[in-house]
XYZ file of C-alpha atoms in Angstrom:
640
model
C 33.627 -5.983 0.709
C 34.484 -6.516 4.578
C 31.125 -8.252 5.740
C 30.773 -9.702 9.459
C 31.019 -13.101 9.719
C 28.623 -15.512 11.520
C 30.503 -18.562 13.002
C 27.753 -21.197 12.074
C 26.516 -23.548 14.014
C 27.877 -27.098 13.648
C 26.012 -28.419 10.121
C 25.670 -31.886 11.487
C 25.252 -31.971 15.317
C 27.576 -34.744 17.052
C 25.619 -37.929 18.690
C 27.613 -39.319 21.417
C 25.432 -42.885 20.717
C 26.649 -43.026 16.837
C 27.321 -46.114 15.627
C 30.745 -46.622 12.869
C 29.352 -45.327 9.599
C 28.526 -47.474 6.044
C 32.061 -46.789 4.316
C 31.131 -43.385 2.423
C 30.877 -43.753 -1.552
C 32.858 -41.074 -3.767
C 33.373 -42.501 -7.281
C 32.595 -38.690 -8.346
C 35.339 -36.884 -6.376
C 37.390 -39.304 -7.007
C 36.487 -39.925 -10.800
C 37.506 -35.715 -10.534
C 40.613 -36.125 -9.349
C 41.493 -38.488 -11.671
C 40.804 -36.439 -14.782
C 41.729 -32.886 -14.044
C 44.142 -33.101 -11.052
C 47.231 -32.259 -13.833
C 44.976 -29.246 -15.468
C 43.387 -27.741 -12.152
C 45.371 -26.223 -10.107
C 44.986 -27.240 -6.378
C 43.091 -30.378 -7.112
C 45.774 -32.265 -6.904
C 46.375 -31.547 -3.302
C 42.694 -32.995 -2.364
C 43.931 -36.525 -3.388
C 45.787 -37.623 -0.208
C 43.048 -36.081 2.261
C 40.698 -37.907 -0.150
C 42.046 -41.227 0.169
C 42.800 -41.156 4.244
C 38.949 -39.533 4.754
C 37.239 -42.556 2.491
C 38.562 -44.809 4.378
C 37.487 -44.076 7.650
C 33.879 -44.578 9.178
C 33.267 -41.756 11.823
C 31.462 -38.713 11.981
C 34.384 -36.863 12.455
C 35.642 -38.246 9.415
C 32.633 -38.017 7.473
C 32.044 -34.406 7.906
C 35.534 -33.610 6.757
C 35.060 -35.540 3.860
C 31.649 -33.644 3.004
C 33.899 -30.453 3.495
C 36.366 -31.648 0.972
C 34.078 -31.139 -2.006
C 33.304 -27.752 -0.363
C 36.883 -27.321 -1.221
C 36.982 -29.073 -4.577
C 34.055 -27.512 -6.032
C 35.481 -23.610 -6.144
C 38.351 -24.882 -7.972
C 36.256 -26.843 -10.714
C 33.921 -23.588 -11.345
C 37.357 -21.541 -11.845
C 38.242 -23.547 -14.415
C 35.078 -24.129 -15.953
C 34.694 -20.059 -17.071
C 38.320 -19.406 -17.855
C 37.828 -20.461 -21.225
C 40.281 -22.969 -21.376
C 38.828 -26.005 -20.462
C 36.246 -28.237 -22.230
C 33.285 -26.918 -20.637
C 30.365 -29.167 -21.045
C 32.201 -32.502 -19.127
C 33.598 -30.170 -16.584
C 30.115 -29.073 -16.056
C 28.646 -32.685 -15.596
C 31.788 -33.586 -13.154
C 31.298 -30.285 -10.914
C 27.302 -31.266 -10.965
C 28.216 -34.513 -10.272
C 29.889 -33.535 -7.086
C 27.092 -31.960 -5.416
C 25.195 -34.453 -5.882
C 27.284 -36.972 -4.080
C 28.272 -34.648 -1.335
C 24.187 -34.791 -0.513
C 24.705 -38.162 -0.745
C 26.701 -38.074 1.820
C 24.876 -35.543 4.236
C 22.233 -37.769 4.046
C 24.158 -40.818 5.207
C 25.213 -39.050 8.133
C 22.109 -37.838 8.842
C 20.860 -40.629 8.730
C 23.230 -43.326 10.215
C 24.203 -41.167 13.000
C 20.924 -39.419 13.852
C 22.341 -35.830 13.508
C 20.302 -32.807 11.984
C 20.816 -30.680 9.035
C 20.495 -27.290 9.826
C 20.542 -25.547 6.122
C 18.002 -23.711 5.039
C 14.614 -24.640 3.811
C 13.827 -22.513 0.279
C 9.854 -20.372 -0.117
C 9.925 -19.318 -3.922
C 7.081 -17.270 -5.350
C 6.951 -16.994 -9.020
C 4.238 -14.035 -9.799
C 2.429 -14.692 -13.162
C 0.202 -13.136 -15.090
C -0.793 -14.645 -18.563
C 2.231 -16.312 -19.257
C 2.427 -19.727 -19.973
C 5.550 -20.226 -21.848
C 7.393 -18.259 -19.740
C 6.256 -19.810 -16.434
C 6.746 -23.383 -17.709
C 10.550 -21.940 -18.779
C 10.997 -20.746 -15.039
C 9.325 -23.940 -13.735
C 11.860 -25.883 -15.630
C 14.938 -24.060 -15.060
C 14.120 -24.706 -11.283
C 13.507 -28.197 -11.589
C 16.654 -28.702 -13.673
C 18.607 -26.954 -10.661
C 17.178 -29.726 -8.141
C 17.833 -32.636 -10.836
C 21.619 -31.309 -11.511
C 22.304 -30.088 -8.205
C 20.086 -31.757 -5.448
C 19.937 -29.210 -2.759
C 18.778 -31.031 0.314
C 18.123 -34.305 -1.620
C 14.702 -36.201 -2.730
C 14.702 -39.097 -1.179
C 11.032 -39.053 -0.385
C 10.650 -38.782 -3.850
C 10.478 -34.519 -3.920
C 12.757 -32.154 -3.137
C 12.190 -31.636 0.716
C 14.126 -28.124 0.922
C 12.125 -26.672 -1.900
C 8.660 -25.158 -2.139
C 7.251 -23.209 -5.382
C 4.758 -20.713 -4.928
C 3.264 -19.658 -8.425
C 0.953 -16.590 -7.609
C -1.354 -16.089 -9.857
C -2.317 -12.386 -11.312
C -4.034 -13.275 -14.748
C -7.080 -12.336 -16.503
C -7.429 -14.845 -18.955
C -9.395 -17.822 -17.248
C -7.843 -19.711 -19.895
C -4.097 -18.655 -18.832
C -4.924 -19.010 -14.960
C -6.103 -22.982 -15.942
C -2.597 -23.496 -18.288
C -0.681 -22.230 -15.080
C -2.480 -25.107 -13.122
C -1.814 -27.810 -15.440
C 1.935 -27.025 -15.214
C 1.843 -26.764 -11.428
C 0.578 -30.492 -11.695
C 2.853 -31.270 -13.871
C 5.972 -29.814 -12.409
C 4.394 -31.512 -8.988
C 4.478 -35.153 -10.563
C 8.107 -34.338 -11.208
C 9.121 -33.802 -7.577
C 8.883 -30.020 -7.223
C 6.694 -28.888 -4.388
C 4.360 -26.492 -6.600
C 1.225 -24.987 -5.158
C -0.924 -22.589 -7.325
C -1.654 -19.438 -5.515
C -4.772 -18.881 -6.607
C -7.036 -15.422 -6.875
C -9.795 -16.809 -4.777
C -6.720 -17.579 -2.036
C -4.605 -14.304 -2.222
C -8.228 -12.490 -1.983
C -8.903 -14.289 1.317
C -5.876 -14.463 2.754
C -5.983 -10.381 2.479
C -8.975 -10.603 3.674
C -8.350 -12.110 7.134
C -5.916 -9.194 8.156
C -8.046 -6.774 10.420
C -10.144 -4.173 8.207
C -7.758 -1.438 10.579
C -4.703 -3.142 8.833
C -5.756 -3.723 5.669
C -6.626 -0.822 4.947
C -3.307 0.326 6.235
C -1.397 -1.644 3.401
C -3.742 -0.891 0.918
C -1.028 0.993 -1.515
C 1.350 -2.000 -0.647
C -0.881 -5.231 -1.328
C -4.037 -4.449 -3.351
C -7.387 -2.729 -3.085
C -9.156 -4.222 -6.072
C -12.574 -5.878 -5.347
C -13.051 -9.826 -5.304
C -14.800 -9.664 -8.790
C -11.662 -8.056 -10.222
C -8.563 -9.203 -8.328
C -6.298 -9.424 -11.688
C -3.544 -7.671 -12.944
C -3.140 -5.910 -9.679
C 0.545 -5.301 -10.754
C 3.688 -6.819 -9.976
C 4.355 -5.390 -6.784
C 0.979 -5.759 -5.502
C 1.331 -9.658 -6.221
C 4.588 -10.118 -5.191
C 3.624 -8.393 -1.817
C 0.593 -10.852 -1.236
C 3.387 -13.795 -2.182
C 4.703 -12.533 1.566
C 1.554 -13.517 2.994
C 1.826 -16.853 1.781
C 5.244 -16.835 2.884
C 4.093 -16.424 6.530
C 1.034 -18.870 6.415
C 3.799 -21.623 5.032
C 6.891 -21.326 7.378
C 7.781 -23.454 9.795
C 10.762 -22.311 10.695
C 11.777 -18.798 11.105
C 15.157 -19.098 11.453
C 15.823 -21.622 8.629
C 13.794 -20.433 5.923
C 14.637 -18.010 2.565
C 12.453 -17.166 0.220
C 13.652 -16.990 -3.090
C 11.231 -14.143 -5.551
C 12.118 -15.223 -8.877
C 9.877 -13.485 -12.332
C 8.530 -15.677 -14.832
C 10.405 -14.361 -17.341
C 13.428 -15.374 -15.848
C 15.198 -18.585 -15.348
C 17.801 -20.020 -12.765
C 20.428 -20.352 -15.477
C 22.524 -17.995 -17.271
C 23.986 -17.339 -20.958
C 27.156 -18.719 -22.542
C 29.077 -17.671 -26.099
C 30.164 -20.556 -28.214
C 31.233 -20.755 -31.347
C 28.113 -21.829 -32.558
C 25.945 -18.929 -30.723
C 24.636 -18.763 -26.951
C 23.772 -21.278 -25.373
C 21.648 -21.626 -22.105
C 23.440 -23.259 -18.529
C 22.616 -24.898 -15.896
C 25.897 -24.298 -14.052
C 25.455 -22.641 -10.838
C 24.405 -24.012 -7.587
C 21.752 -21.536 -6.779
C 20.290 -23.153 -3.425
C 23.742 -24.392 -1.915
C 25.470 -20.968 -2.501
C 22.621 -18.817 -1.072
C 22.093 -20.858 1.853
C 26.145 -20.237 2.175
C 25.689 -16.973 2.094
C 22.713 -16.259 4.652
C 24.474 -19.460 6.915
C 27.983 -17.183 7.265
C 27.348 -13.302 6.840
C 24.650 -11.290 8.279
C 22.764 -10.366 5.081
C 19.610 -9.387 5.530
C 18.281 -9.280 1.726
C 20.379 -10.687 -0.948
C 19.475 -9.738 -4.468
C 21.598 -11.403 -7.957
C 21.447 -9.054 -11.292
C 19.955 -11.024 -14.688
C 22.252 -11.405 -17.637
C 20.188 -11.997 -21.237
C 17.338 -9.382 -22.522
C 17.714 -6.018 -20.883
C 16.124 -5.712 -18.000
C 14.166 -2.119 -18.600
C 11.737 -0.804 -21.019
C 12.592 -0.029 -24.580
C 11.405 3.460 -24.032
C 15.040 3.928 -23.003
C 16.694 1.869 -25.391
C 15.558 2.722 -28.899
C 18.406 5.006 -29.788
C 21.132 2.699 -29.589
C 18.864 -0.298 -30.846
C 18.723 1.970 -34.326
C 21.869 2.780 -34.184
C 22.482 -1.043 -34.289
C 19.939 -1.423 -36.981
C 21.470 0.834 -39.479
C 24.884 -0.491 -38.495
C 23.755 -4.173 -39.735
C 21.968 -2.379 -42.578
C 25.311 -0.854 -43.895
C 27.154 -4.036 -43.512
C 24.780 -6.011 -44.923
C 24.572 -3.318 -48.312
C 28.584 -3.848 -48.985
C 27.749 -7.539 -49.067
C 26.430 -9.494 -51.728
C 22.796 -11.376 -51.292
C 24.012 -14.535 -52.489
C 26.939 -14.770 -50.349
C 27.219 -16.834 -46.970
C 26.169 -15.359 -44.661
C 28.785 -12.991 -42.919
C 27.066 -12.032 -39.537
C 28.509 -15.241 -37.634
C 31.201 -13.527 -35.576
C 31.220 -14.074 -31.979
C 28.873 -11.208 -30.380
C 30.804 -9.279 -28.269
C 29.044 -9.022 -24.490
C 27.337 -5.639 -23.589
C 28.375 -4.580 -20.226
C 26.591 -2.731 -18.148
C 23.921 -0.760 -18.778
C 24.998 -0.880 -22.667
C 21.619 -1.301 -23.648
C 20.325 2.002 -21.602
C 20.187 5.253 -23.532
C 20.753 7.359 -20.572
C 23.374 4.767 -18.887
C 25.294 8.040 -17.455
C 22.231 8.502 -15.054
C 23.362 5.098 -13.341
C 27.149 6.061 -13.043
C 28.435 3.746 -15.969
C 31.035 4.838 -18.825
C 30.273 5.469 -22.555
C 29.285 1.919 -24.028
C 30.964 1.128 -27.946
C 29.224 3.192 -30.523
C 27.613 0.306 -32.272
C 27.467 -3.553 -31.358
C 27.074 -6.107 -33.969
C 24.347 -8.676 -35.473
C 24.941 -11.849 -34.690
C 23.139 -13.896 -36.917
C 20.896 -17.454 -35.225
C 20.852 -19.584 -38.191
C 22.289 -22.869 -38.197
C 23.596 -24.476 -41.620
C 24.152 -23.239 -44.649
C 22.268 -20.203 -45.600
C 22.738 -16.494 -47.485
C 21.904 -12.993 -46.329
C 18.834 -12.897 -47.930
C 18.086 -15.792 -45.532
C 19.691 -13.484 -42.942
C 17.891 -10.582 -43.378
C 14.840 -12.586 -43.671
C 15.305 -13.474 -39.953
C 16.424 -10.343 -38.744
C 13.097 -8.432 -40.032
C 11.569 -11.339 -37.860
C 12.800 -10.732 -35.019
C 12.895 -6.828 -35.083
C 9.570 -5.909 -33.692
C 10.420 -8.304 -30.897
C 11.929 -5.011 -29.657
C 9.084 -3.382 -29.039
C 8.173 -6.093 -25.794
C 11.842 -5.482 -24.443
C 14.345 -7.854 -26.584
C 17.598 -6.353 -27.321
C 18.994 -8.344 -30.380
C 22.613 -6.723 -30.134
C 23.218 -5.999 -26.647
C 22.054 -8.842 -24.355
C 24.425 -8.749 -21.329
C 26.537 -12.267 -20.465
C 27.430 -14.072 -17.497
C 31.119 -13.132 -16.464
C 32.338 -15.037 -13.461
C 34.915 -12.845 -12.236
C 35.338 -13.619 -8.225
C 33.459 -16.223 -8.098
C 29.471 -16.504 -7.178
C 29.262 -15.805 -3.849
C 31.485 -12.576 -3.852
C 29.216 -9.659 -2.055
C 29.330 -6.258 -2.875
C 26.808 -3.389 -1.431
C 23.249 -3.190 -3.477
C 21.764 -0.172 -4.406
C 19.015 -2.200 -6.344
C 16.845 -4.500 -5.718
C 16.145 -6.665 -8.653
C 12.198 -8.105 -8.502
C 13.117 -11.360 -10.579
C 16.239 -12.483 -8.729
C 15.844 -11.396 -4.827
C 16.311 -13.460 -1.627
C 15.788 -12.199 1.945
C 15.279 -14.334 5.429
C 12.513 -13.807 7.722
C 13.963 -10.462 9.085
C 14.539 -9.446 5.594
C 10.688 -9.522 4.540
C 10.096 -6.073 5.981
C 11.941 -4.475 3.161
C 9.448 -4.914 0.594
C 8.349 -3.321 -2.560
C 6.649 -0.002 -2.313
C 4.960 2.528 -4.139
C 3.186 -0.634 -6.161
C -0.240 1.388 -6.572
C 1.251 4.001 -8.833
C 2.220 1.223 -11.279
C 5.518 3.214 -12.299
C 8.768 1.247 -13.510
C 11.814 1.172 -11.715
C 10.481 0.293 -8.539
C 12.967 -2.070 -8.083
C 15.978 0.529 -7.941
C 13.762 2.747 -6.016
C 13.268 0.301 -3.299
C 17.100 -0.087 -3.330
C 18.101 3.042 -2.500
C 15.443 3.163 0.555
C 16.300 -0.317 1.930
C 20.437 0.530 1.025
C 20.037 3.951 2.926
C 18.212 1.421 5.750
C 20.658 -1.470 6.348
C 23.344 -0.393 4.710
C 25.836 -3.610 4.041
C 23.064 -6.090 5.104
C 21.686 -5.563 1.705
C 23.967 -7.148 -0.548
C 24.496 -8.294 -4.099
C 25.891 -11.618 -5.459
C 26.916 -12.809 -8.785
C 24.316 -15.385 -9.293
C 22.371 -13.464 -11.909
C 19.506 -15.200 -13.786
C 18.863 -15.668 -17.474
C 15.959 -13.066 -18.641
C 14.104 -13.403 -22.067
C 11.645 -11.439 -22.745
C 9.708 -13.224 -25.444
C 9.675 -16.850 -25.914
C 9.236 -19.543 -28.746
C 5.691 -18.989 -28.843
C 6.530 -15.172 -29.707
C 5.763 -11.694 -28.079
C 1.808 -12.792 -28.946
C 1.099 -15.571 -26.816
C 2.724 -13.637 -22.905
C 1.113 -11.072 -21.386
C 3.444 -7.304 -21.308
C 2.072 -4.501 -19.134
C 1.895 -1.713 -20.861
C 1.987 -3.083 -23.973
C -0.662 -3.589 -27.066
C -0.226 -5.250 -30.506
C -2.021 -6.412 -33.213
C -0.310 -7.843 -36.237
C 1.206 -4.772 -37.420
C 1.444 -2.392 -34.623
C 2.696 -1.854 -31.500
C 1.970 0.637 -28.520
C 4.092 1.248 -25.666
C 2.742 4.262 -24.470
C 2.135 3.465 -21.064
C 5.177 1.442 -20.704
C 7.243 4.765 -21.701
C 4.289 6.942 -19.595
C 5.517 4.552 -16.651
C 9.243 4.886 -17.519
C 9.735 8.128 -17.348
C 7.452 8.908 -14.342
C 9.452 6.077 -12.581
C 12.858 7.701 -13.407
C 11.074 10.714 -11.899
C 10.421 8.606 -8.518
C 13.688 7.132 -8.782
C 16.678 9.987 -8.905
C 13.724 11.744 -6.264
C 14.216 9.193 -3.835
C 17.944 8.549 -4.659
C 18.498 12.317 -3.674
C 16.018 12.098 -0.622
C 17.945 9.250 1.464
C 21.181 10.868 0.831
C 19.679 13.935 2.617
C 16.764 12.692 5.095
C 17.055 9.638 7.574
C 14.682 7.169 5.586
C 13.660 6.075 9.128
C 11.332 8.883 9.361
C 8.341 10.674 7.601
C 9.935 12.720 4.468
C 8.903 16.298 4.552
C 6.937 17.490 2.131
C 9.029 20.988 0.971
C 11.780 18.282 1.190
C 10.156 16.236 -1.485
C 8.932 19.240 -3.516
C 12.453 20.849 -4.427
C 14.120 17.506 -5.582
C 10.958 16.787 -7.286
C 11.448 19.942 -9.188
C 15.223 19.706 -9.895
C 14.550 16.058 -11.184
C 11.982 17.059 -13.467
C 13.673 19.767 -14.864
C 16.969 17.557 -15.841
C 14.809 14.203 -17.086
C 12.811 16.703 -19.079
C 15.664 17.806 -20.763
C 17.556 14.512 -21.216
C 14.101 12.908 -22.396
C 13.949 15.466 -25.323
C 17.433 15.126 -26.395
C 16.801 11.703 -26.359
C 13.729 12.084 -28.373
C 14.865 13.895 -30.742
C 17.991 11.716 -31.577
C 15.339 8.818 -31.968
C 13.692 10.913 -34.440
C 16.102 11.834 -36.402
C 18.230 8.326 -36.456
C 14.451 6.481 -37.527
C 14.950 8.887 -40.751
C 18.129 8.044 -41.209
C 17.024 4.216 -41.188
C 14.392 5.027 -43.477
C 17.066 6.354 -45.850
C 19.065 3.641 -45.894
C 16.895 0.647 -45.789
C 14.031 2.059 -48.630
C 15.755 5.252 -50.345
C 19.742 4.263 -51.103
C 18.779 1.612 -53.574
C 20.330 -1.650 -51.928
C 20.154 -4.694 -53.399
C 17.389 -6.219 -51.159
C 14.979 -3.624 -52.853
C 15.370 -5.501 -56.599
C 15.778 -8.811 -54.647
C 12.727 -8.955 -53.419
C 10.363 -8.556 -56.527
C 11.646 -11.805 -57.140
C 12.103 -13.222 -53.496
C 8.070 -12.776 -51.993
C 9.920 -13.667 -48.479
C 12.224 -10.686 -48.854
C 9.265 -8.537 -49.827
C 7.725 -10.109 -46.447
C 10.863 -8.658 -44.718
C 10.831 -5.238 -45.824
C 7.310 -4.807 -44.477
C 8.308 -5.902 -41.201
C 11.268 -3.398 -41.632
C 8.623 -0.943 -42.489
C 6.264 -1.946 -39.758
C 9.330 -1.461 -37.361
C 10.163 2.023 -38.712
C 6.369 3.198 -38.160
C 5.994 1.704 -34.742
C 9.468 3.430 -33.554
C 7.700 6.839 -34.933
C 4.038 5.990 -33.059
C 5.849 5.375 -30.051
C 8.897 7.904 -30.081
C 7.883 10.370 -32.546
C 6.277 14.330 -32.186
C 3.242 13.032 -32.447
C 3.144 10.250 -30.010
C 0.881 10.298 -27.102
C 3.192 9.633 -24.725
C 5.213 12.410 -26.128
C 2.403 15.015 -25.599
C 1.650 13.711 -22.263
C 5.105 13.842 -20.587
C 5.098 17.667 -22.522
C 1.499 18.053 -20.446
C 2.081 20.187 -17.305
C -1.123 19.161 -16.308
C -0.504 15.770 -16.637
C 2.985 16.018 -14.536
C 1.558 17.676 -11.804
C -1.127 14.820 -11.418
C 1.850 12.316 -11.206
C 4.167 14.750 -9.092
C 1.128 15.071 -6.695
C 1.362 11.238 -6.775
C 4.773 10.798 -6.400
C 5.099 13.209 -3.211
C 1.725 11.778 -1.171
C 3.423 8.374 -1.861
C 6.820 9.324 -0.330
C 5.274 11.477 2.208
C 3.270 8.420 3.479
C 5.964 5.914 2.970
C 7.321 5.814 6.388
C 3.923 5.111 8.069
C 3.263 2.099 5.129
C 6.484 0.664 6.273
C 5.634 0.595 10.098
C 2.422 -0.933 9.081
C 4.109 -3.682 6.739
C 6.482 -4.244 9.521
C 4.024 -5.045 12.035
C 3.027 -8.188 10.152
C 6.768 -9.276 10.984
């Protein structure tokens, strides 16, 4: 991707009254050199420059020096992902090195008065009744600082770094949890603030009523006595408000929107399973990028659980499910366990049933079980696990086709976005116009739909990177103790009807506006027969890949059925003996039922997408939202 580049200014401003420098520590770099310079290629080279740039006690000097690691480090992550080094010590040395190198910035700062003109980080982590998952995203971000050291903490916090966790709960109990780990995460360095309810609902307040009511689709109208749950869009929009009241600097600020069901790590096959890494520099390589291109809004993809609704993955799941169910039949019970093969990565969009919408090739028929247990165990023990774990499905975990980190070019490759991903976007000050829309309606896939708008807007400005983040859906605590819109369980069942209402009503919104931009400059008003026609054509072909879908889903849920309760497999007479296999089979069965609730004739999600009544309420919807999108933008970008 050919992308202007910025000549930066100089990082660390000369000072004409600097006095010689403290001779510059590098046991890291050169503890590097040391070990790898005969297995990295290039490395080697760095030792001379190394040697001549330690020794000297300039600025000049010094800020080649601080370079060299800029040159070191690229060659250390190359090697770290090919697969044929030992990973886990090349890790801690190419850590190691950015930690010194801020060593070093700040000794120049410091000893010869000059500035540092990176940028200063705003994240905003919107929450609602999550616990787990924030204290997960909390930690991955402190473990980032710790390993990496963006900006140092020499004060004792990381000065660079701000955390704003905005707060969207219901659960008075939840919104306290969320500020205990704010303090806690703050007596550990981070600067944390807790956005509270009370806060975003005054700080909305003070726009002008004209204003306000302006941006009342894009932020929130919900009274003061209910300001939760006001949806993900709506929060993360009033997260921009905070972002202006905090800045200091316009030109040297980012702000990072990260969910909390993501973390700032990413996924890694071993031998022994996945594993979760800390291994890329998150805040060094987007300040990079923003420092030396003219991106506008930079946005990384997620690796891990899938990042849509299982309304649009439950074919292929089953056809997983029956394809460990075979395997496991032509095996005996008291064997060990067979299901310990390396899992092979999905790529993209393997877990999406309709992946041809997005442009991407026919996936493998069938992806494998890997089995989690450690030690010595049988397939009963297997199975056991895997009946665990299956209605985990229902809030959005994929247990065959999780997608890995590949690091092909390197991280900070671009290539044009089309999407903008919620839980893994970055924009500068300029770049918080292009916000969210269409937040009221509550609709999935509002994060591709704002793509193709902002893409059809600024064109190569909006970007992507390959600094994805590591998305789980449920954590240790289980699907039970987070909060899922759209989602309701009790022990047995599970209901995703509005999740699947909202999935295919935001497909709808989706290929409509994908089809609109090519057509109409996004820059203006939409017209309204524009809208209606592509409307109608999208309809039309969802409605007819949605039953074909359905139906399959049907008919491979009987097929499970068969197999699992009707073929006579050995777990059937195993477990009138085994109570935990008996255990098993009624989560199987519980599994079975919910994918007929939720997917079957009779569901009610089924009979309303079938309602013509019901789709011309959202259609009416859909077109006064992209009718009035234009003048929401102007509005939005008058607070800029």
């Amino acid at each position: 991707m050919n992308r202007p580049h910025i000549e930066r200014r100089p990082r660390f401003p000369e000072n004409p009254d600097a006095h010689p420098l403290p001779a510059p520590a590098t046991p890291a770099l050169q503890d590097c050199i040391a070990r790898y310079a005969s297995a990295i290629p290039g490395l080697a080279d760095l030792g001379g420059p190394l040697q001549r740039l330690a020794a000297s006690r300039d600025a000049k000097s010094l800020d080649a020096l601080i370079d060299l690691y800029e040159q070191c480090t690229p060659l250390l992550e190359k090697a770290m992902w090919s697969g044929e080094a030992d990973f886990h010590p090349l890790l801690a040395c190419y850590q190691s090195l950015f930690r010194e190198r801020e060593a070093l910035i700040r000794l120049r700062c410091q000893n010869a008065h000059a500035g540092d003109d990176r940028h200063h980080f705003i994240l905003s982590i919107p929450v609602a009744d999550r616990p787990p998952h924030l204290r997960a995203c909390l930690e991955s971000i402190y473990q980032v600082c710790t390993l990496f050291d963006y900006g140092g903490h020499a004060s004792g916090a990381w000065d660079r770094i701000r955390v704003i966790v905005s707060e969207d709960s219901r659960d008075e109990n939840n919104v306290r949890r969320h500020s205990e780990l704010v303090d806690e995460y703050r007596q550990k360095g981070l600067q944390v603030i807790h956005f509270g309810l009370d806060e975003q609902y005054d700080l909305l307040h003070a726009l002008p009523p004209p204003q306000r009511e302006q941006l009342g689709h894009l932020l929130t109208t919900q009274p003061k006595d209910r300001f939760w749950l006001k949806g993900q869009a709506a929060n993360r929009n009033l997260s921009y408000l905070k972002f202006r009241q905090l800045t200091k600097d316009r030109d040297r600020t980012l702000y990072y929107l990260v969910d909390s069901d993501e973390s700032l790590c990413v996924n890694r096959q071993t031998a022994s399973g996945e594993e979760a890494v800390h291994a890329l520099p998150y805040f060094h390589a987007i300040d990079k990028i923003f420092r030396t291109t003219d991106t506008l809004m930079l946005t990384g993809k997620m690796v891990g659980d899938p990042p849509v609704s299982p309304a649009v993955m439950a074919a292929n799941f089953l056809d997983d499910v029956a394809a460990f169910f075979t395997r496991l039949a032509a095996l005996p019970a008291d064997q060990a366990c067979q299901f310990h093969d390396a899992a092979p990565q999905a790529g993209d969009a393997a877990y999406h049933d309709m992946a041809k919408l997005f442009g991407f090739d026919n996936q493998p028929t069938t992806f494998p079980y890997s089995c989690r247990l450690g030690g010595e165990h049988d397939h009963v023990a297997c199975l056991n696990d895997f009946a665990q774990r299956l209605n985990a499905f229902f809030f959005g975990e994929h247990l065959t086709r999780k997608t890995g980190f590949a690091y092909g070019s390197g991280y900070t490759e671009l290539a044009p976005a089309r999407t903008v991903y919620p839980g893994n976007t970055i924009v500068n000050y300029a770049g918080l116009k292009y916000v969210i829309p269409f937040g009221h309606l509550r609709l999935r896939m509002s994060g591709p739909t704002a793509g193709r708008l902002i893409a059809a807007e600024i064109g190569h400005r909006f970007a992507s990177f390959n600094m994805p983040n590591l998305h789980r859906r449920t954590t240790e605590a289980g699907p039970g103790d987070d909060f899922r819109p759209g989602v309701e369980a009790d022990e047995a069942r599970v209901d995703v009807s509005n999740e699947f209402e909202r999935q295919f009503f935001g497909d709808l919104m989706l290929f409509t506006t994908e089809a609109l931009v090519k057509q109409a400059d996004v820059t203006r008003p939409f017209a309204q027969d524009a809208i209606e026609a592509v409307v109608a054509q999208k309809e039309a072909e969802l409605l007819a890949l949605y039953r074909q879908k359905h139906d399959a889903i049907a008919d491979k849920n009987l097929q499970l059925n068969e197999l699992v309760f009707n073929a006579g497999h050995w777990w059937l007479q195993a477990s009138e003996q085994a109570p935990g296999l008996a255990h098993a089979l009624r989560q199987v069965r519980a599994f079975i039922d919910n994918i007929d609730r939720n997917f079957g004739e009779h569901a009610l999600v089924w009979r309303q997408i079938q309602s013509a009544e019901h789709r011309a309420e959202r259609k009416r919807q859909i077109l006064e939202a992209l009718m009035n999108y234009r003048a929401e933008r102007d509005a939005w970008d008058s607070l800029f």
